[in-house]
Amino acid sequence: MRGHARVRFVGWSLAGLAALMVPWTAYLFIALPGTQPSAHFDLAWGGFDLALLVVLAVTGWAAVRHSRWIGSVAAATAAMLVTDAWFDVVTAPSTRERWVALAMAVVVELPLALVCAWLSVRGQVIVEQRLALGLRPRRIAGHNAARVRRTPR
């Protein structure tokens, strides 16, 4: 299977899996209880926030360095920020805490996720341009160095 065919196959496979998840997701909404005590709740949230801290730092570092993987890490950061906002709001134990979580989501997490999504797309373009520019001077210097020097008229 060639590269394009493999990508298309994976795309259709993922679409099929998404379709299979529809009845399962509906079942979960119906069958799961509205509340549930959770063991290691602090570890789950602390671990997630630690991972978010790491991807935020790596995204910043990748942006400053114009790293090749800025698109991937910025997209992961955006996804984690949206996930964090969602779960902060829906798991808030009181009305007051839900309003605080909603305010944090609207003022901080979701705008930052949009910035990371923009950085994911724009960062990839910058990297591609940088790679293209990095290739041109080598070709010119190697083959047409004499033609590059032009005298002003």
mmCIF file with all atom_site columns, C-alpha atoms in Angstrom:
data_model
loop_
_atom_site.group_PDB
_atom_site.id
_atom_site.type_symbol
_atom_site.label_atom_id
_atom_site.label_alt_id
_atom_site.label_comp_id
_atom_site.label_asym_id
_atom_site.label_entity_id
_atom_site.label_seq_id
_atom_site.pdbx_PDB_ins_code
_atom_site.Cartn_x
_atom_site.Cartn_y
_atom_site.Cartn_z
_atom_site.occupancy
_atom_site.B_iso_or_equiv
_atom_site.pdbx_formal_charge
_atom_site.auth_seq_id
_atom_site.auth_comp_id
_atom_site.auth_asym_id
_atom_site.auth_atom_id
_atom_site.pdbx_PDB_model_num
ATOM 1   C CA . MET A 1 1   ? 0.000   0.000  0.000   1.00 0.00 ? 1   MET A CA 1
ATOM 2   C CA . ARG A 1 2   ? 1.446   3.408  -0.961  1.00 0.00 ? 2   ARG A CA 1
ATOM 3   C CA . GLY A 1 3   ? 1.678   6.375  1.377   1.00 0.00 ? 3   GLY A CA 1
ATOM 4   C CA . HIS A 1 4   ? -1.438  8.187  0.127   1.00 0.00 ? 4   HIS A CA 1
ATOM 5   C CA . ALA A 1 5   ? -3.453  4.983  0.105   1.00 0.00 ? 5   ALA A CA 1
ATOM 6   C CA . ARG A 1 6   ? -2.342  4.183  3.668   1.00 0.00 ? 6   ARG A CA 1
ATOM 7   C CA . VAL A 1 7   ? -3.354  7.633  4.870   1.00 0.00 ? 7   VAL A CA 1
ATOM 8   C CA . ARG A 1 8   ? -6.744  7.305  3.174   1.00 0.00 ? 8   ARG A CA 1
ATOM 9   C CA . PHE A 1 9   ? -7.197  3.826  4.725   1.00 0.00 ? 9   PHE A CA 1
ATOM 10  C CA . VAL A 1 10  ? -6.365  5.160  8.186   1.00 0.00 ? 10  VAL A CA 1
ATOM 11  C CA . GLY A 1 11  ? -8.766  8.071  7.629   1.00 0.00 ? 11  GLY A CA 1
ATOM 12  C CA . TRP A 1 12  ? -11.652 5.755  6.702   1.00 0.00 ? 12  TRP A CA 1
ATOM 13  C CA . SER A 1 13  ? -10.785 3.454  9.619   1.00 0.00 ? 13  SER A CA 1
ATOM 14  C CA . LEU A 1 14  ? -10.930 6.352  12.064  1.00 0.00 ? 14  LEU A CA 1
ATOM 15  C CA . ALA A 1 15  ? -14.237 7.522  10.579  1.00 0.00 ? 15  ALA A CA 1
ATOM 16  C CA . GLY A 1 16  ? -15.621 3.985  11.007  1.00 0.00 ? 16  GLY A CA 1
ATOM 17  C CA . LEU A 1 17  ? -14.467 3.859  14.618  1.00 0.00 ? 17  LEU A CA 1
ATOM 18  C CA . ALA A 1 18  ? -16.110 7.229  15.264  1.00 0.00 ? 18  ALA A CA 1
ATOM 19  C CA . ALA A 1 19  ? -19.374 5.865  13.825  1.00 0.00 ? 19  ALA A CA 1
ATOM 20  C CA . LEU A 1 20  ? -19.119 2.793  16.065  1.00 0.00 ? 20  LEU A CA 1
ATOM 21  C CA . MET A 1 21  ? -18.717 5.067  19.088  1.00 0.00 ? 21  MET A CA 1
ATOM 22  C CA . VAL A 1 22  ? -22.114 6.730  18.572  1.00 0.00 ? 22  VAL A CA 1
ATOM 23  C CA . PRO A 1 23  ? -24.218 3.964  20.190  1.00 0.00 ? 23  PRO A CA 1
ATOM 24  C CA . TRP A 1 24  ? -21.605 3.403  22.924  1.00 0.00 ? 24  TRP A CA 1
ATOM 25  C CA . THR A 1 25  ? -21.584 7.111  23.813  1.00 0.00 ? 25  THR A CA 1
ATOM 26  C CA . ALA A 1 26  ? -25.393 7.196  23.895  1.00 0.00 ? 26  ALA A CA 1
ATOM 27  C CA . TYR A 1 27  ? -25.360 4.155  26.189  1.00 0.00 ? 27  TYR A CA 1
ATOM 28  C CA . LEU A 1 28  ? -22.885 5.870  28.559  1.00 0.00 ? 28  LEU A CA 1
ATOM 29  C CA . PHE A 1 29  ? -25.089 8.955  28.832  1.00 0.00 ? 29  PHE A CA 1
ATOM 30  C CA . ILE A 1 30  ? -28.011 6.736  29.820  1.00 0.00 ? 30  ILE A CA 1
ATOM 31  C CA . ALA A 1 31  ? -26.272 4.133  32.002  1.00 0.00 ? 31  ALA A CA 1
ATOM 32  C CA . LEU A 1 32  ? -23.670 6.054  34.007  1.00 0.00 ? 32  LEU A CA 1
ATOM 33  C CA . PRO A 1 33  ? -24.632 7.613  37.346  1.00 0.00 ? 33  PRO A CA 1
ATOM 34  C CA . GLY A 1 34  ? -24.751 11.396 37.685  1.00 0.00 ? 34  GLY A CA 1
ATOM 35  C CA . THR A 1 35  ? -22.260 11.345 40.563  1.00 0.00 ? 35  THR A CA 1
ATOM 36  C CA . GLN A 1 36  ? -19.500 8.950  41.510  1.00 0.00 ? 36  GLN A CA 1
ATOM 37  C CA . PRO A 1 37  ? -16.851 9.094  44.235  1.00 0.00 ? 37  PRO A CA 1
ATOM 38  C CA . SER A 1 38  ? -13.406 8.766  42.737  1.00 0.00 ? 38  SER A CA 1
ATOM 39  C CA . ALA A 1 39  ? -10.244 7.300  44.226  1.00 0.00 ? 39  ALA A CA 1
ATOM 40  C CA . HIS A 1 40  ? -7.084  9.279  43.459  1.00 0.00 ? 40  HIS A CA 1
ATOM 41  C CA . PHE A 1 41  ? -9.054  12.305 42.246  1.00 0.00 ? 41  PHE A CA 1
ATOM 42  C CA . ASP A 1 42  ? -6.209  14.552 43.410  1.00 0.00 ? 42  ASP A CA 1
ATOM 43  C CA . LEU A 1 43  ? -3.630  12.476 41.522  1.00 0.00 ? 43  LEU A CA 1
ATOM 44  C CA . ALA A 1 44  ? -5.726  12.539 38.337  1.00 0.00 ? 44  ALA A CA 1
ATOM 45  C CA . TRP A 1 45  ? -6.103  16.335 38.375  1.00 0.00 ? 45  TRP A CA 1
ATOM 46  C CA . GLY A 1 46  ? -2.575  17.013 39.594  1.00 0.00 ? 46  GLY A CA 1
ATOM 47  C CA . GLY A 1 47  ? -1.140  14.708 36.930  1.00 0.00 ? 47  GLY A CA 1
ATOM 48  C CA . PHE A 1 48  ? -3.194  16.314 34.187  1.00 0.00 ? 48  PHE A CA 1
ATOM 49  C CA . ASP A 1 49  ? -2.167  19.813 35.257  1.00 0.00 ? 49  ASP A CA 1
ATOM 50  C CA . LEU A 1 50  ? 1.477   18.702 35.394  1.00 0.00 ? 50  LEU A CA 1
ATOM 51  C CA . ALA A 1 51  ? 1.184   17.360 31.830  1.00 0.00 ? 51  ALA A CA 1
ATOM 52  C CA . LEU A 1 52  ? -0.479  20.635 30.777  1.00 0.00 ? 52  LEU A CA 1
ATOM 53  C CA . LEU A 1 53  ? 2.368   22.592 32.348  1.00 0.00 ? 53  LEU A CA 1
ATOM 54  C CA . VAL A 1 54  ? 4.893   20.496 30.395  1.00 0.00 ? 54  VAL A CA 1
ATOM 55  C CA . VAL A 1 55  ? 3.168   20.887 27.017  1.00 0.00 ? 55  VAL A CA 1
ATOM 56  C CA . LEU A 1 56  ? 2.724   24.627 27.581  1.00 0.00 ? 56  LEU A CA 1
ATOM 57  C CA . ALA A 1 57  ? 6.442   24.968 28.302  1.00 0.00 ? 57  ALA A CA 1
ATOM 58  C CA . VAL A 1 58  ? 7.414   22.792 25.339  1.00 0.00 ? 58  VAL A CA 1
ATOM 59  C CA . THR A 1 59  ? 5.072   24.745 23.054  1.00 0.00 ? 59  THR A CA 1
ATOM 60  C CA . GLY A 1 60  ? 6.663   28.013 24.159  1.00 0.00 ? 60  GLY A CA 1
ATOM 61  C CA . TRP A 1 61  ? 10.144  26.603 23.651  1.00 0.00 ? 61  TRP A CA 1
ATOM 62  C CA . ALA A 1 62  ? 9.207   25.195 20.219  1.00 0.00 ? 62  ALA A CA 1
ATOM 63  C CA . ALA A 1 63  ? 7.715   28.538 19.154  1.00 0.00 ? 63  ALA A CA 1
ATOM 64  C CA . VAL A 1 64  ? 10.791  30.494 20.204  1.00 0.00 ? 64  VAL A CA 1
ATOM 65  C CA . ARG A 1 65  ? 13.086  28.046 18.409  1.00 0.00 ? 65  ARG A CA 1
ATOM 66  C CA . HIS A 1 66  ? 10.813  27.662 15.346  1.00 0.00 ? 66  HIS A CA 1
ATOM 67  C CA . SER A 1 67  ? 11.040  23.942 15.924  1.00 0.00 ? 67  SER A CA 1
ATOM 68  C CA . ARG A 1 68  ? 9.812   21.517 13.273  1.00 0.00 ? 68  ARG A CA 1
ATOM 69  C CA . TRP A 1 69  ? 7.296   20.020 15.665  1.00 0.00 ? 69  TRP A CA 1
ATOM 70  C CA . ILE A 1 70  ? 5.640   23.279 16.729  1.00 0.00 ? 70  ILE A CA 1
ATOM 71  C CA . GLY A 1 71  ? 2.455   22.309 14.874  1.00 0.00 ? 71  GLY A CA 1
ATOM 72  C CA . SER A 1 72  ? 2.078   19.018 16.704  1.00 0.00 ? 72  SER A CA 1
ATOM 73  C CA . VAL A 1 73  ? 2.900   20.228 20.192  1.00 0.00 ? 73  VAL A CA 1
ATOM 74  C CA . ALA A 1 74  ? 0.758   23.372 19.854  1.00 0.00 ? 74  ALA A CA 1
ATOM 75  C CA . ALA A 1 75  ? -2.193  21.250 18.685  1.00 0.00 ? 75  ALA A CA 1
ATOM 76  C CA . ALA A 1 76  ? -1.731  18.925 21.674  1.00 0.00 ? 76  ALA A CA 1
ATOM 77  C CA . THR A 1 77  ? -1.617  21.932 24.000  1.00 0.00 ? 77  THR A CA 1
ATOM 78  C CA . ALA A 1 78  ? -4.815  23.354 22.490  1.00 0.00 ? 78  ALA A CA 1
ATOM 79  C CA . ALA A 1 79  ? -6.574  20.013 22.928  1.00 0.00 ? 79  ALA A CA 1
ATOM 80  C CA . MET A 1 80  ? -5.434  19.726 26.541  1.00 0.00 ? 80  MET A CA 1
ATOM 81  C CA . LEU A 1 81  ? -6.575  23.275 27.335  1.00 0.00 ? 81  LEU A CA 1
ATOM 82  C CA . VAL A 1 82  ? -10.055 22.609 25.919  1.00 0.00 ? 82  VAL A CA 1
ATOM 83  C CA . THR A 1 83  ? -10.207 19.320 27.827  1.00 0.00 ? 83  THR A CA 1
ATOM 84  C CA . ASP A 1 84  ? -9.136  21.039 31.034  1.00 0.00 ? 84  ASP A CA 1
ATOM 85  C CA . ALA A 1 85  ? -11.773 23.742 30.602  1.00 0.00 ? 85  ALA A CA 1
ATOM 86  C CA . TRP A 1 86  ? -14.499 21.163 29.943  1.00 0.00 ? 86  TRP A CA 1
ATOM 87  C CA . PHE A 1 87  ? -13.726 18.977 32.934  1.00 0.00 ? 87  PHE A CA 1
ATOM 88  C CA . ASP A 1 88  ? -13.174 21.932 35.278  1.00 0.00 ? 88  ASP A CA 1
ATOM 89  C CA . VAL A 1 89  ? -16.662 23.197 34.466  1.00 0.00 ? 89  VAL A CA 1
ATOM 90  C CA . VAL A 1 90  ? -18.577 19.910 34.477  1.00 0.00 ? 90  VAL A CA 1
ATOM 91  C CA . THR A 1 91  ? -16.920 18.488 37.594  1.00 0.00 ? 91  THR A CA 1
ATOM 92  C CA . ALA A 1 92  ? -17.182 21.620 39.738  1.00 0.00 ? 92  ALA A CA 1
ATOM 93  C CA . PRO A 1 93  ? -18.755 20.505 43.034  1.00 0.00 ? 93  PRO A CA 1
ATOM 94  C CA . SER A 1 94  ? -20.782 23.673 43.699  1.00 0.00 ? 94  SER A CA 1
ATOM 95  C CA . THR A 1 95  ? -22.535 26.400 41.749  1.00 0.00 ? 95  THR A CA 1
ATOM 96  C CA . ARG A 1 96  ? -19.984 28.994 42.876  1.00 0.00 ? 96  ARG A CA 1
ATOM 97  C CA . GLU A 1 97  ? -17.051 26.824 41.797  1.00 0.00 ? 97  GLU A CA 1
ATOM 98  C CA . ARG A 1 98  ? -18.778 26.116 38.482  1.00 0.00 ? 98  ARG A CA 1
ATOM 99  C CA . TRP A 1 99  ? -19.010 29.863 37.804  1.00 0.00 ? 99  TRP A CA 1
ATOM 100 C CA . VAL A 1 100 ? -15.333 30.295 38.676  1.00 0.00 ? 100 VAL A CA 1
ATOM 101 C CA . ALA A 1 101 ? -14.398 27.389 36.364  1.00 0.00 ? 101 ALA A CA 1
ATOM 102 C CA . LEU A 1 102 ? -16.579 28.840 33.602  1.00 0.00 ? 102 LEU A CA 1
ATOM 103 C CA . ALA A 1 103 ? -14.934 32.251 34.001  1.00 0.00 ? 103 ALA A CA 1
ATOM 104 C CA . MET A 1 104 ? -11.461 30.673 33.870  1.00 0.00 ? 104 MET A CA 1
ATOM 105 C CA . ALA A 1 105 ? -12.473 28.725 30.767  1.00 0.00 ? 105 ALA A CA 1
ATOM 106 C CA . VAL A 1 106 ? -13.812 31.801 28.964  1.00 0.00 ? 106 VAL A CA 1
ATOM 107 C CA . VAL A 1 107 ? -11.086 34.229 30.047  1.00 0.00 ? 107 VAL A CA 1
ATOM 108 C CA . VAL A 1 108 ? -7.967  32.022 30.112  1.00 0.00 ? 108 VAL A CA 1
ATOM 109 C CA . GLU A 1 109 ? -8.166  28.425 28.873  1.00 0.00 ? 109 GLU A CA 1
ATOM 110 C CA . LEU A 1 110 ? -10.245 28.732 25.705  1.00 0.00 ? 110 LEU A CA 1
ATOM 111 C CA . PRO A 1 111 ? -8.525  31.906 24.413  1.00 0.00 ? 111 PRO A CA 1
ATOM 112 C CA . LEU A 1 112 ? -5.149  30.276 25.076  1.00 0.00 ? 112 LEU A CA 1
ATOM 113 C CA . ALA A 1 113 ? -6.366  27.155 23.244  1.00 0.00 ? 113 ALA A CA 1
ATOM 114 C CA . LEU A 1 114 ? -7.258  29.367 20.261  1.00 0.00 ? 114 LEU A CA 1
ATOM 115 C CA . VAL A 1 115 ? -3.783  30.917 20.345  1.00 0.00 ? 115 VAL A CA 1
ATOM 116 C CA . CYS A 1 116 ? -2.253  27.433 20.408  1.00 0.00 ? 116 CYS A CA 1
ATOM 117 C CA . ALA A 1 117 ? -4.479  26.296 17.520  1.00 0.00 ? 117 ALA A CA 1
ATOM 118 C CA . TRP A 1 118 ? -3.392  29.361 15.531  1.00 0.00 ? 118 TRP A CA 1
ATOM 119 C CA . LEU A 1 119 ? 0.221   28.654 16.453  1.00 0.00 ? 119 LEU A CA 1
ATOM 120 C CA . SER A 1 120 ? -0.209  25.074 15.319  1.00 0.00 ? 120 SER A CA 1
ATOM 121 C CA . VAL A 1 121 ? -1.297  26.130 11.853  1.00 0.00 ? 121 VAL A CA 1
ATOM 122 C CA . ARG A 1 122 ? 0.891   29.231 11.519  1.00 0.00 ? 122 ARG A CA 1
ATOM 123 C CA . GLY A 1 123 ? 3.892   27.568 13.114  1.00 0.00 ? 123 GLY A CA 1
ATOM 124 C CA . GLN A 1 124 ? 3.784   24.798 10.540  1.00 0.00 ? 124 GLN A CA 1
ATOM 125 C CA . VAL A 1 125 ? 3.740   27.366 7.726   1.00 0.00 ? 125 VAL A CA 1
ATOM 126 C CA . ILE A 1 126 ? 6.712   29.188 9.268   1.00 0.00 ? 126 ILE A CA 1
ATOM 127 C CA . VAL A 1 127 ? 8.655   25.948 9.570   1.00 0.00 ? 127 VAL A CA 1
ATOM 128 C CA . GLU A 1 128 ? 7.900   25.023 5.955   1.00 0.00 ? 128 GLU A CA 1
ATOM 129 C CA . GLN A 1 129 ? 9.033   28.470 4.791   1.00 0.00 ? 129 GLN A CA 1
ATOM 130 C CA . ARG A 1 130 ? 12.167  28.216 6.894   1.00 0.00 ? 130 ARG A CA 1
ATOM 131 C CA . LEU A 1 131 ? 12.971  24.797 5.464   1.00 0.00 ? 131 LEU A CA 1
ATOM 132 C CA . ALA A 1 132 ? 12.386  26.052 1.923   1.00 0.00 ? 132 ALA A CA 1
ATOM 133 C CA . LEU A 1 133 ? 14.651  29.072 2.512   1.00 0.00 ? 133 LEU A CA 1
ATOM 134 C CA . GLY A 1 134 ? 17.266  26.825 4.079   1.00 0.00 ? 134 GLY A CA 1
ATOM 135 C CA . LEU A 1 135 ? 17.396  24.722 0.932   1.00 0.00 ? 135 LEU A CA 1
ATOM 136 C CA . ARG A 1 136 ? 17.640  27.600 -1.567  1.00 0.00 ? 136 ARG A CA 1
ATOM 137 C CA . PRO A 1 137 ? 20.940  29.176 -0.493  1.00 0.00 ? 137 PRO A CA 1
ATOM 138 C CA . ARG A 1 138 ? 22.708  25.823 -0.616  1.00 0.00 ? 138 ARG A CA 1
ATOM 139 C CA . ARG A 1 139 ? 21.580  25.229 -4.191  1.00 0.00 ? 139 ARG A CA 1
ATOM 140 C CA . ILE A 1 140 ? 22.548  28.724 -5.247  1.00 0.00 ? 140 ILE A CA 1
ATOM 141 C CA . ALA A 1 141 ? 25.906  28.605 -3.499  1.00 0.00 ? 141 ALA A CA 1
ATOM 142 C CA . GLY A 1 142 ? 26.674  25.174 -4.913  1.00 0.00 ? 142 GLY A CA 1
ATOM 143 C CA . HIS A 1 143 ? 25.637  25.697 -8.519  1.00 0.00 ? 143 HIS A CA 1
ATOM 144 C CA . ASN A 1 144 ? 25.162  29.316 -9.419  1.00 0.00 ? 144 ASN A CA 1
ATOM 145 C CA . ALA A 1 145 ? 27.344  31.278 -7.015  1.00 0.00 ? 145 ALA A CA 1
ATOM 146 C CA . ALA A 1 146 ? 28.695  33.464 -9.823  1.00 0.00 ? 146 ALA A CA 1
ATOM 147 C CA . ARG A 1 147 ? 25.196  34.436 -10.983 1.00 0.00 ? 147 ARG A CA 1
ATOM 148 C CA . VAL A 1 148 ? 24.177  35.557 -7.507  1.00 0.00 ? 148 VAL A CA 1
ATOM 149 C CA . ARG A 1 149 ? 26.684  38.439 -7.509  1.00 0.00 ? 149 ARG A CA 1
ATOM 150 C CA . ARG A 1 150 ? 25.284  41.202 -9.589  1.00 0.00 ? 150 ARG A CA 1
ATOM 151 C CA . THR A 1 151 ? 26.727  44.610 -10.019 1.00 0.00 ? 151 THR A CA 1
ATOM 152 C CA . PRO A 1 152 ? 24.411  47.579 -9.576  1.00 0.00 ? 152 PRO A CA 1
ATOM 153 C CA . ARG A 1 153 ? 23.513  49.444 -12.722 1.00 0.00 ? 153 ARG A CA 1
#
